[in-house]
């Protein structure tokens, strides 16, 4: 199978979707049956399976910017498809695939967060955040309507989208993620018992720690009579007191809050 993945960011890795795009590109070179090509504006030099979508300064102007990107990616991807004959064209952000989905039944879109589904019932058209959310929520609704497949980033998001748009629930799929393993690392092959461990170390990485389930983690560890050290990466330090309050009933847990970290 040959896929073109359209992503606005690629070489500057600042978030999960960009990391995902890099992982697919590096691992899916066709040797295992899946060949992934990348189309992105965030590319300095083109290479094999790597193509640049030229986006001008208008990209920063709302509400023109999203529509401009949709059109630019559509025409560039269409031109590439004439030569490569992709099985699917996937947009890392479903919104930018709307125009393409009007003309093809082989367009899939990814929705990586629930920001556009948050309540926007109050606000002013003169407020930038409110205006942006209103525009993108409208675009996201149409992306779900016209795309052949919508890939959601979690169970939570898939269920939320299906509840919000029940008419299109059958096309909303959940992405099952994985991690890249270093095969050269020595593995822990011996059988150990918890009694032999001075402290069990857990790493929690999530900027949105509420949705990430930190309260569930805290409650679970409080029910286990073992010593834990939980390192928390992602949430800003201003949330430290709030996070610590979740572990008040867990005297067996030591917290190490690291705040926001670079990739």
JSON list of C-alpha atoms in Angstrom, two decimals, residues 68-206:
[
{"chain": "A", "resi": 68, "resn": "UNK", "atom": "CA", "xyz": [-5.67, 28.69, 1.39]},
{"chain": "A", "resi": 69, "resn": "UNK", "atom": "CA", "xyz": [-3.89, 25.68, 2.89]},
{"chain": "A", "resi": 70, "resn": "UNK", "atom": "CA", "xyz": [-6.69, 23.32, 1.80]},
{"chain": "A", "resi": 71, "resn": "UNK", "atom": "CA", "xyz": [-6.37, 24.48, -1.80]},
{"chain": "A", "resi": 72, "resn": "UNK", "atom": "CA", "xyz": [-2.55, 24.44, -1.88]},
{"chain": "A", "resi": 73, "resn": "UNK", "atom": "CA", "xyz": [-2.29, 20.95, -0.40]},
{"chain": "A", "resi": 74, "resn": "UNK", "atom": "CA", "xyz": [-5.05, 19.67, -2.68]},
{"chain": "A", "resi": 75, "resn": "UNK", "atom": "CA", "xyz": [-3.40, 20.81, -5.92]},
{"chain": "A", "resi": 76, "resn": "UNK", "atom": "CA", "xyz": [0.09, 19.69, -4.85]},
{"chain": "A", "resi": 77, "resn": "UNK", "atom": "CA", "xyz": [-1.16, 16.29, -3.67]},
{"chain": "A", "resi": 78, "resn": "UNK", "atom": "CA", "xyz": [-3.20, 15.86, -6.85]},
{"chain": "A", "resi": 79, "resn": "UNK", "atom": "CA", "xyz": [-0.13, 16.54, -8.96]},
{"chain": "A", "resi": 80, "resn": "UNK", "atom": "CA", "xyz": [1.90, 13.97, -7.00]},
{"chain": "A", "resi": 81, "resn": "UNK", "atom": "CA", "xyz": [-0.90, 11.43, -7.25]},
{"chain": "A", "resi": 82, "resn": "UNK", "atom": "CA", "xyz": [-0.83, 11.52, -11.05]},
{"chain": "A", "resi": 83, "resn": "UNK", "atom": "CA", "xyz": [2.64, 9.99, -10.89]},
{"chain": "A", "resi": 84, "resn": "UNK", "atom": "CA", "xyz": [2.56, 7.80, -7.77]},
{"chain": "A", "resi": 85, "resn": "UNK", "atom": "CA", "xyz": [-1.08, 6.60, -7.75]},
{"chain": "A", "resi": 86, "resn": "UNK", "atom": "CA", "xyz": [-1.51, 6.56, -3.98]},
{"chain": "A", "resi": 87, "resn": "UNK", "atom": "CA", "xyz": [-3.97, 4.17, -2.37]},
{"chain": "A", "resi": 88, "resn": "UNK", "atom": "CA", "xyz": [-4.88, 6.77, 0.24]},
{"chain": "A", "resi": 89, "resn": "UNK", "atom": "CA", "xyz": [-4.09, 10.41, 0.87]},
{"chain": "A", "resi": 90, "resn": "UNK", "atom": "CA", "xyz": [-4.08, 11.10, 4.61]},
{"chain": "A", "resi": 91, "resn": "UNK", "atom": "CA", "xyz": [-4.16, 14.54, 6.19]},
{"chain": "A", "resi": 92, "resn": "UNK", "atom": "CA", "xyz": [-2.45, 14.78, 9.58]},
{"chain": "A", "resi": 93, "resn": "UNK", "atom": "CA", "xyz": [-4.99, 17.50, 10.31]},
{"chain": "A", "resi": 94, "resn": "UNK", "atom": "CA", "xyz": [-8.36, 16.52, 8.82]},
{"chain": "A", "resi": 95, "resn": "UNK", "atom": "CA", "xyz": [-9.37, 20.15, 8.32]},
{"chain": "A", "resi": 96, "resn": "UNK", "atom": "CA", "xyz": [-6.80, 20.74, 5.59]},
{"chain": "A", "resi": 97, "resn": "UNK", "atom": "CA", "xyz": [-8.12, 17.77, 3.60]},
{"chain": "A", "resi": 98, "resn": "UNK", "atom": "CA", "xyz": [-11.66, 19.14, 3.13]},
{"chain": "A", "resi": 99, "resn": "UNK", "atom": "CA", "xyz": [-11.23, 20.43, -0.42]},
{"chain": "A", "resi": 100, "resn": "UNK", "atom": "CA", "xyz": [-9.44, 17.24, -1.46]},
{"chain": "A", "resi": 101, "resn": "UNK", "atom": "CA", "xyz": [-12.26, 15.12, 0.00]},
{"chain": "A", "resi": 102, "resn": "UNK", "atom": "CA", "xyz": [-14.74, 16.84, -2.35]},
{"chain": "A", "resi": 103, "resn": "UNK", "atom": "CA", "xyz": [-12.98, 15.26, -5.33]},
{"chain": "A", "resi": 104, "resn": "UNK", "atom": "CA", "xyz": [-11.76, 11.90, -4.01]},
{"chain": "A", "resi": 105, "resn": "UNK", "atom": "CA", "xyz": [-13.13, 8.93, -2.07]},
{"chain": "A", "resi": 106, "resn": "UNK", "atom": "CA", "xyz": [-9.63, 7.99, -0.92]},
{"chain": "A", "resi": 107, "resn": "UNK", "atom": "CA", "xyz": [-9.01, 10.85, 1.51]},
{"chain": "A", "resi": 108, "resn": "UNK", "atom": "CA", "xyz": [-8.59, 10.16, 5.22]},
{"chain": "A", "resi": 109, "resn": "UNK", "atom": "CA", "xyz": [-8.27, 12.80, 7.91]},
{"chain": "A", "resi": 110, "resn": "UNK", "atom": "CA", "xyz": [-6.78, 12.66, 11.39]},
{"chain": "A", "resi": 111, "resn": "UNK", "atom": "CA", "xyz": [-8.15, 14.51, 14.42]},
{"chain": "A", "resi": 112, "resn": "UNK", "atom": "CA", "xyz": [-5.54, 14.67, 17.15]},
{"chain": "A", "resi": 113, "resn": "UNK", "atom": "CA", "xyz": [-7.21, 16.72, 19.90]},
{"chain": "A", "resi": 114, "resn": "UNK", "atom": "CA", "xyz": [-10.63, 17.80, 21.12]},
{"chain": "A", "resi": 115, "resn": "UNK", "atom": "CA", "xyz": [-9.95, 21.56, 21.13]},
{"chain": "A", "resi": 116, "resn": "UNK", "atom": "CA", "xyz": [-12.52, 22.21, 18.41]},
{"chain": "A", "resi": 117, "resn": "UNK", "atom": "CA", "xyz": [-15.18, 20.28, 20.31]},
{"chain": "A", "resi": 118, "resn": "UNK", "atom": "CA", "xyz": [-14.99, 22.36, 23.48]},
{"chain": "A", "resi": 119, "resn": "UNK", "atom": "CA", "xyz": [-17.94, 24.59, 24.33]},
{"chain": "A", "resi": 120, "resn": "UNK", "atom": "CA", "xyz": [-17.93, 27.85, 22.35]},
{"chain": "A", "resi": 121, "resn": "UNK", "atom": "CA", "xyz": [-21.44, 29.02, 23.24]},
{"chain": "A", "resi": 122, "resn": "UNK", "atom": "CA", "xyz": [-20.14, 32.24, 24.78]},
{"chain": "A", "resi": 123, "resn": "UNK", "atom": "CA", "xyz": [-17.77, 34.74, 23.27]},
{"chain": "A", "resi": 124, "resn": "UNK", "atom": "CA", "xyz": [-17.47, 37.70, 20.94]},
{"chain": "A", "resi": 125, "resn": "UNK", "atom": "CA", "xyz": [-16.71, 37.80, 17.25]},
{"chain": "A", "resi": 126, "resn": "UNK", "atom": "CA", "xyz": [-14.11, 40.42, 18.16]},
{"chain": "A", "resi": 127, "resn": "UNK", "atom": "CA", "xyz": [-12.30, 37.90, 20.36]},
{"chain": "A", "resi": 128, "resn": "UNK", "atom": "CA", "xyz": [-9.55, 36.15, 18.38]},
{"chain": "A", "resi": 129, "resn": "UNK", "atom": "CA", "xyz": [-9.69, 32.86, 20.31]},
{"chain": "A", "resi": 130, "resn": "UNK", "atom": "CA", "xyz": [-13.48, 32.65, 20.00]},
{"chain": "A", "resi": 131, "resn": "UNK", "atom": "CA", "xyz": [-13.38, 33.50, 16.29]},
{"chain": "A", "resi": 132, "resn": "UNK", "atom": "CA", "xyz": [-10.65, 30.94, 15.62]},
{"chain": "A", "resi": 133, "resn": "UNK", "atom": "CA", "xyz": [-12.46, 28.18, 17.52]},
{"chain": "A", "resi": 134, "resn": "UNK", "atom": "CA", "xyz": [-15.75, 28.94, 15.71]},
{"chain": "A", "resi": 135, "resn": "UNK", "atom": "CA", "xyz": [-14.08, 28.75, 12.29]},
{"chain": "A", "resi": 136, "resn": "UNK", "atom": "CA", "xyz": [-12.15, 25.57, 13.01]},
{"chain": "A", "resi": 137, "resn": "UNK", "atom": "CA", "xyz": [-15.15, 23.83, 14.54]},
{"chain": "A", "resi": 138, "resn": "UNK", "atom": "CA", "xyz": [-17.10, 24.52, 11.35]},
{"chain": "A", "resi": 139, "resn": "UNK", "atom": "CA", "xyz": [-14.24, 23.17, 9.24]},
{"chain": "A", "resi": 140, "resn": "UNK", "atom": "CA", "xyz": [-13.84, 20.09, 11.42]},
{"chain": "A", "resi": 141, "resn": "UNK", "atom": "CA", "xyz": [-17.53, 19.27, 11.06]},
{"chain": "A", "resi": 142, "resn": "UNK", "atom": "CA", "xyz": [-17.19, 19.35, 7.27]},
{"chain": "A", "resi": 143, "resn": "UNK", "atom": "CA", "xyz": [-13.98, 17.31, 7.38]},
{"chain": "A", "resi": 144, "resn": "UNK", "atom": "CA", "xyz": [-15.85, 14.57, 9.23]},
{"chain": "A", "resi": 145, "resn": "UNK", "atom": "CA", "xyz": [-18.74, 14.79, 6.79]},
{"chain": "A", "resi": 146, "resn": "UNK", "atom": "CA", "xyz": [-16.77, 14.53, 3.55]},
{"chain": "A", "resi": 147, "resn": "UNK", "atom": "CA", "xyz": [-13.68, 12.44, 4.39]},
{"chain": "A", "resi": 148, "resn": "UNK", "atom": "CA", "xyz": [-13.82, 8.72, 3.66]},
{"chain": "A", "resi": 149, "resn": "UNK", "atom": "CA", "xyz": [-12.21, 7.90, 7.03]},
{"chain": "A", "resi": 150, "resn": "UNK", "atom": "CA", "xyz": [-11.60, 9.90, 10.20]},
{"chain": "A", "resi": 151, "resn": "UNK", "atom": "CA", "xyz": [-8.80, 8.68, 12.47]},
{"chain": "A", "resi": 152, "resn": "UNK", "atom": "CA", "xyz": [-9.12, 9.84, 16.08]},
{"chain": "A", "resi": 153, "resn": "UNK", "atom": "CA", "xyz": [-6.19, 9.99, 18.45]},
{"chain": "A", "resi": 154, "resn": "UNK", "atom": "CA", "xyz": [-7.81, 8.19, 21.41]},
{"chain": "A", "resi": 155, "resn": "UNK", "atom": "CA", "xyz": [-10.85, 6.27, 22.62]},
{"chain": "A", "resi": 156, "resn": "UNK", "atom": "CA", "xyz": [-12.01, 9.41, 24.40]},
{"chain": "A", "resi": 157, "resn": "UNK", "atom": "CA", "xyz": [-11.86, 11.53, 21.26]},
{"chain": "A", "resi": 158, "resn": "UNK", "atom": "CA", "xyz": [-13.39, 8.83, 19.01]},
{"chain": "A", "resi": 159, "resn": "UNK", "atom": "CA", "xyz": [-16.37, 8.49, 21.37]},
{"chain": "A", "resi": 160, "resn": "UNK", "atom": "CA", "xyz": [-16.76, 12.25, 21.68]},
{"chain": "A", "resi": 161, "resn": "UNK", "atom": "CA", "xyz": [-16.79, 12.74, 17.90]},
{"chain": "A", "resi": 162, "resn": "UNK", "atom": "CA", "xyz": [-19.19, 9.82, 17.40]},
{"chain": "A", "resi": 163, "resn": "UNK", "atom": "CA", "xyz": [-21.53, 11.31, 20.02]},
{"chain": "A", "resi": 164, "resn": "UNK", "atom": "CA", "xyz": [-21.34, 14.76, 18.43]},
{"chain": "A", "resi": 165, "resn": "UNK", "atom": "CA", "xyz": [-21.78, 13.44, 14.86]},
{"chain": "A", "resi": 166, "resn": "UNK", "atom": "CA", "xyz": [-23.72, 10.14, 15.16]},
{"chain": "A", "resi": 167, "resn": "UNK", "atom": "CA", "xyz": [-24.55, 10.20, 11.44]},
{"chain": "A", "resi": 168, "resn": "UNK", "atom": "CA", "xyz": [-20.86, 9.68, 10.63]},
{"chain": "A", "resi": 169, "resn": "UNK", "atom": "CA", "xyz": [-19.90, 7.47, 13.59]},
{"chain": "A", "resi": 170, "resn": "UNK", "atom": "CA", "xyz": [-19.19, 4.47, 11.34]},
{"chain": "A", "resi": 171, "resn": "UNK", "atom": "CA", "xyz": [-16.30, 6.27, 9.62]},
{"chain": "A", "resi": 172, "resn": "UNK", "atom": "CA", "xyz": [-14.57, 7.34, 12.86]},
{"chain": "A", "resi": 173, "resn": "UNK", "atom": "CA", "xyz": [-11.72, 4.98, 13.76]},
{"chain": "A", "resi": 174, "resn": "UNK", "atom": "CA", "xyz": [-9.36, 4.96, 16.73]},
{"chain": "A", "resi": 175, "resn": "UNK", "atom": "CA", "xyz": [-5.60, 5.14, 16.18]},
{"chain": "A", "resi": 176, "resn": "UNK", "atom": "CA", "xyz": [-3.69, 2.48, 18.09]},
{"chain": "A", "resi": 177, "resn": "UNK", "atom": "CA", "xyz": [-0.29, 3.95, 18.89]},
{"chain": "A", "resi": 178, "resn": "UNK", "atom": "CA", "xyz": [3.04, 2.35, 19.66]},
{"chain": "A", "resi": 179, "resn": "UNK", "atom": "CA", "xyz": [6.57, 3.28, 20.57]},
{"chain": "A", "resi": 180, "resn": "UNK", "atom": "CA", "xyz": [9.89, 2.72, 18.86]},
{"chain": "A", "resi": 181, "resn": "UNK", "atom": "CA", "xyz": [12.10, 0.27, 20.73]},
{"chain": "A", "resi": 182, "resn": "UNK", "atom": "CA", "xyz": [15.87, 0.28, 20.75]},
{"chain": "A", "resi": 183, "resn": "UNK", "atom": "CA", "xyz": [16.69, -3.33, 19.96]},
{"chain": "A", "resi": 184, "resn": "UNK", "atom": "CA", "xyz": [20.27, -2.84, 21.21]},
{"chain": "A", "resi": 185, "resn": "UNK", "atom": "CA", "xyz": [19.19, -2.16, 24.78]},
{"chain": "A", "resi": 186, "resn": "UNK", "atom": "CA", "xyz": [19.78, -4.98, 27.23]},
{"chain": "A", "resi": 187, "resn": "UNK", "atom": "CA", "xyz": [16.47, -6.38, 28.34]},
{"chain": "A", "resi": 188, "resn": "UNK", "atom": "CA", "xyz": [15.46, -7.31, 31.85]},
{"chain": "A", "resi": 189, "resn": "UNK", "atom": "CA", "xyz": [15.28, -11.08, 31.48]},
{"chain": "A", "resi": 190, "resn": "UNK", "atom": "CA", "xyz": [15.54, -12.19, 35.11]},
{"chain": "A", "resi": 191, "resn": "UNK", "atom": "CA", "xyz": [12.54, -12.73, 37.37]},
{"chain": "A", "resi": 192, "resn": "UNK", "atom": "CA", "xyz": [12.39, -10.16, 40.12]},
{"chain": "A", "resi": 193, "resn": "UNK", "atom": "CA", "xyz": [9.98, -9.64, 42.99]},
{"chain": "A", "resi": 194, "resn": "UNK", "atom": "CA", "xyz": [8.55, -6.35, 44.21]},
{"chain": "A", "resi": 195, "resn": "UNK", "atom": "CA", "xyz": [10.17, -6.90, 47.61]},
{"chain": "A", "resi": 196, "resn": "UNK", "atom": "CA", "xyz": [13.58, -6.50, 45.99]},
{"chain": "A", "resi": 197, "resn": "UNK", "atom": "CA", "xyz": [12.77, -3.05, 44.58]},
{"chain": "A", "resi": 198, "resn": "UNK", "atom": "CA", "xyz": [13.43, -0.04, 46.79]},
{"chain": "A", "resi": 199, "resn": "UNK", "atom": "CA", "xyz": [11.09, 2.13, 44.72]},
{"chain": "A", "resi": 200, "resn": "UNK", "atom": "CA", "xyz": [8.98, 1.53, 41.63]},
{"chain": "A", "resi": 201, "resn": "UNK", "atom": "CA", "xyz": [9.52, 4.38, 39.15]},
{"chain": "A", "resi": 202, "resn": "UNK", "atom": "CA", "xyz": [6.69, 5.63, 36.93]},
{"chain": "A", "resi": 203, "resn": "UNK", "atom": "CA", "xyz": [6.93, 8.32, 34.25]},
{"chain": "A", "resi": 204, "resn": "UNK", "atom": "CA", "xyz": [3.75, 10.27, 33.44]},
{"chain": "A", "resi": 205, "resn": "UNK", "atom": "CA", "xyz": [3.96, 12.42, 30.27]},
{"chain": "A", "resi": 206, "resn": "UNK", "atom": "CA", "xyz": [0.92, 14.52, 29.36]}
]
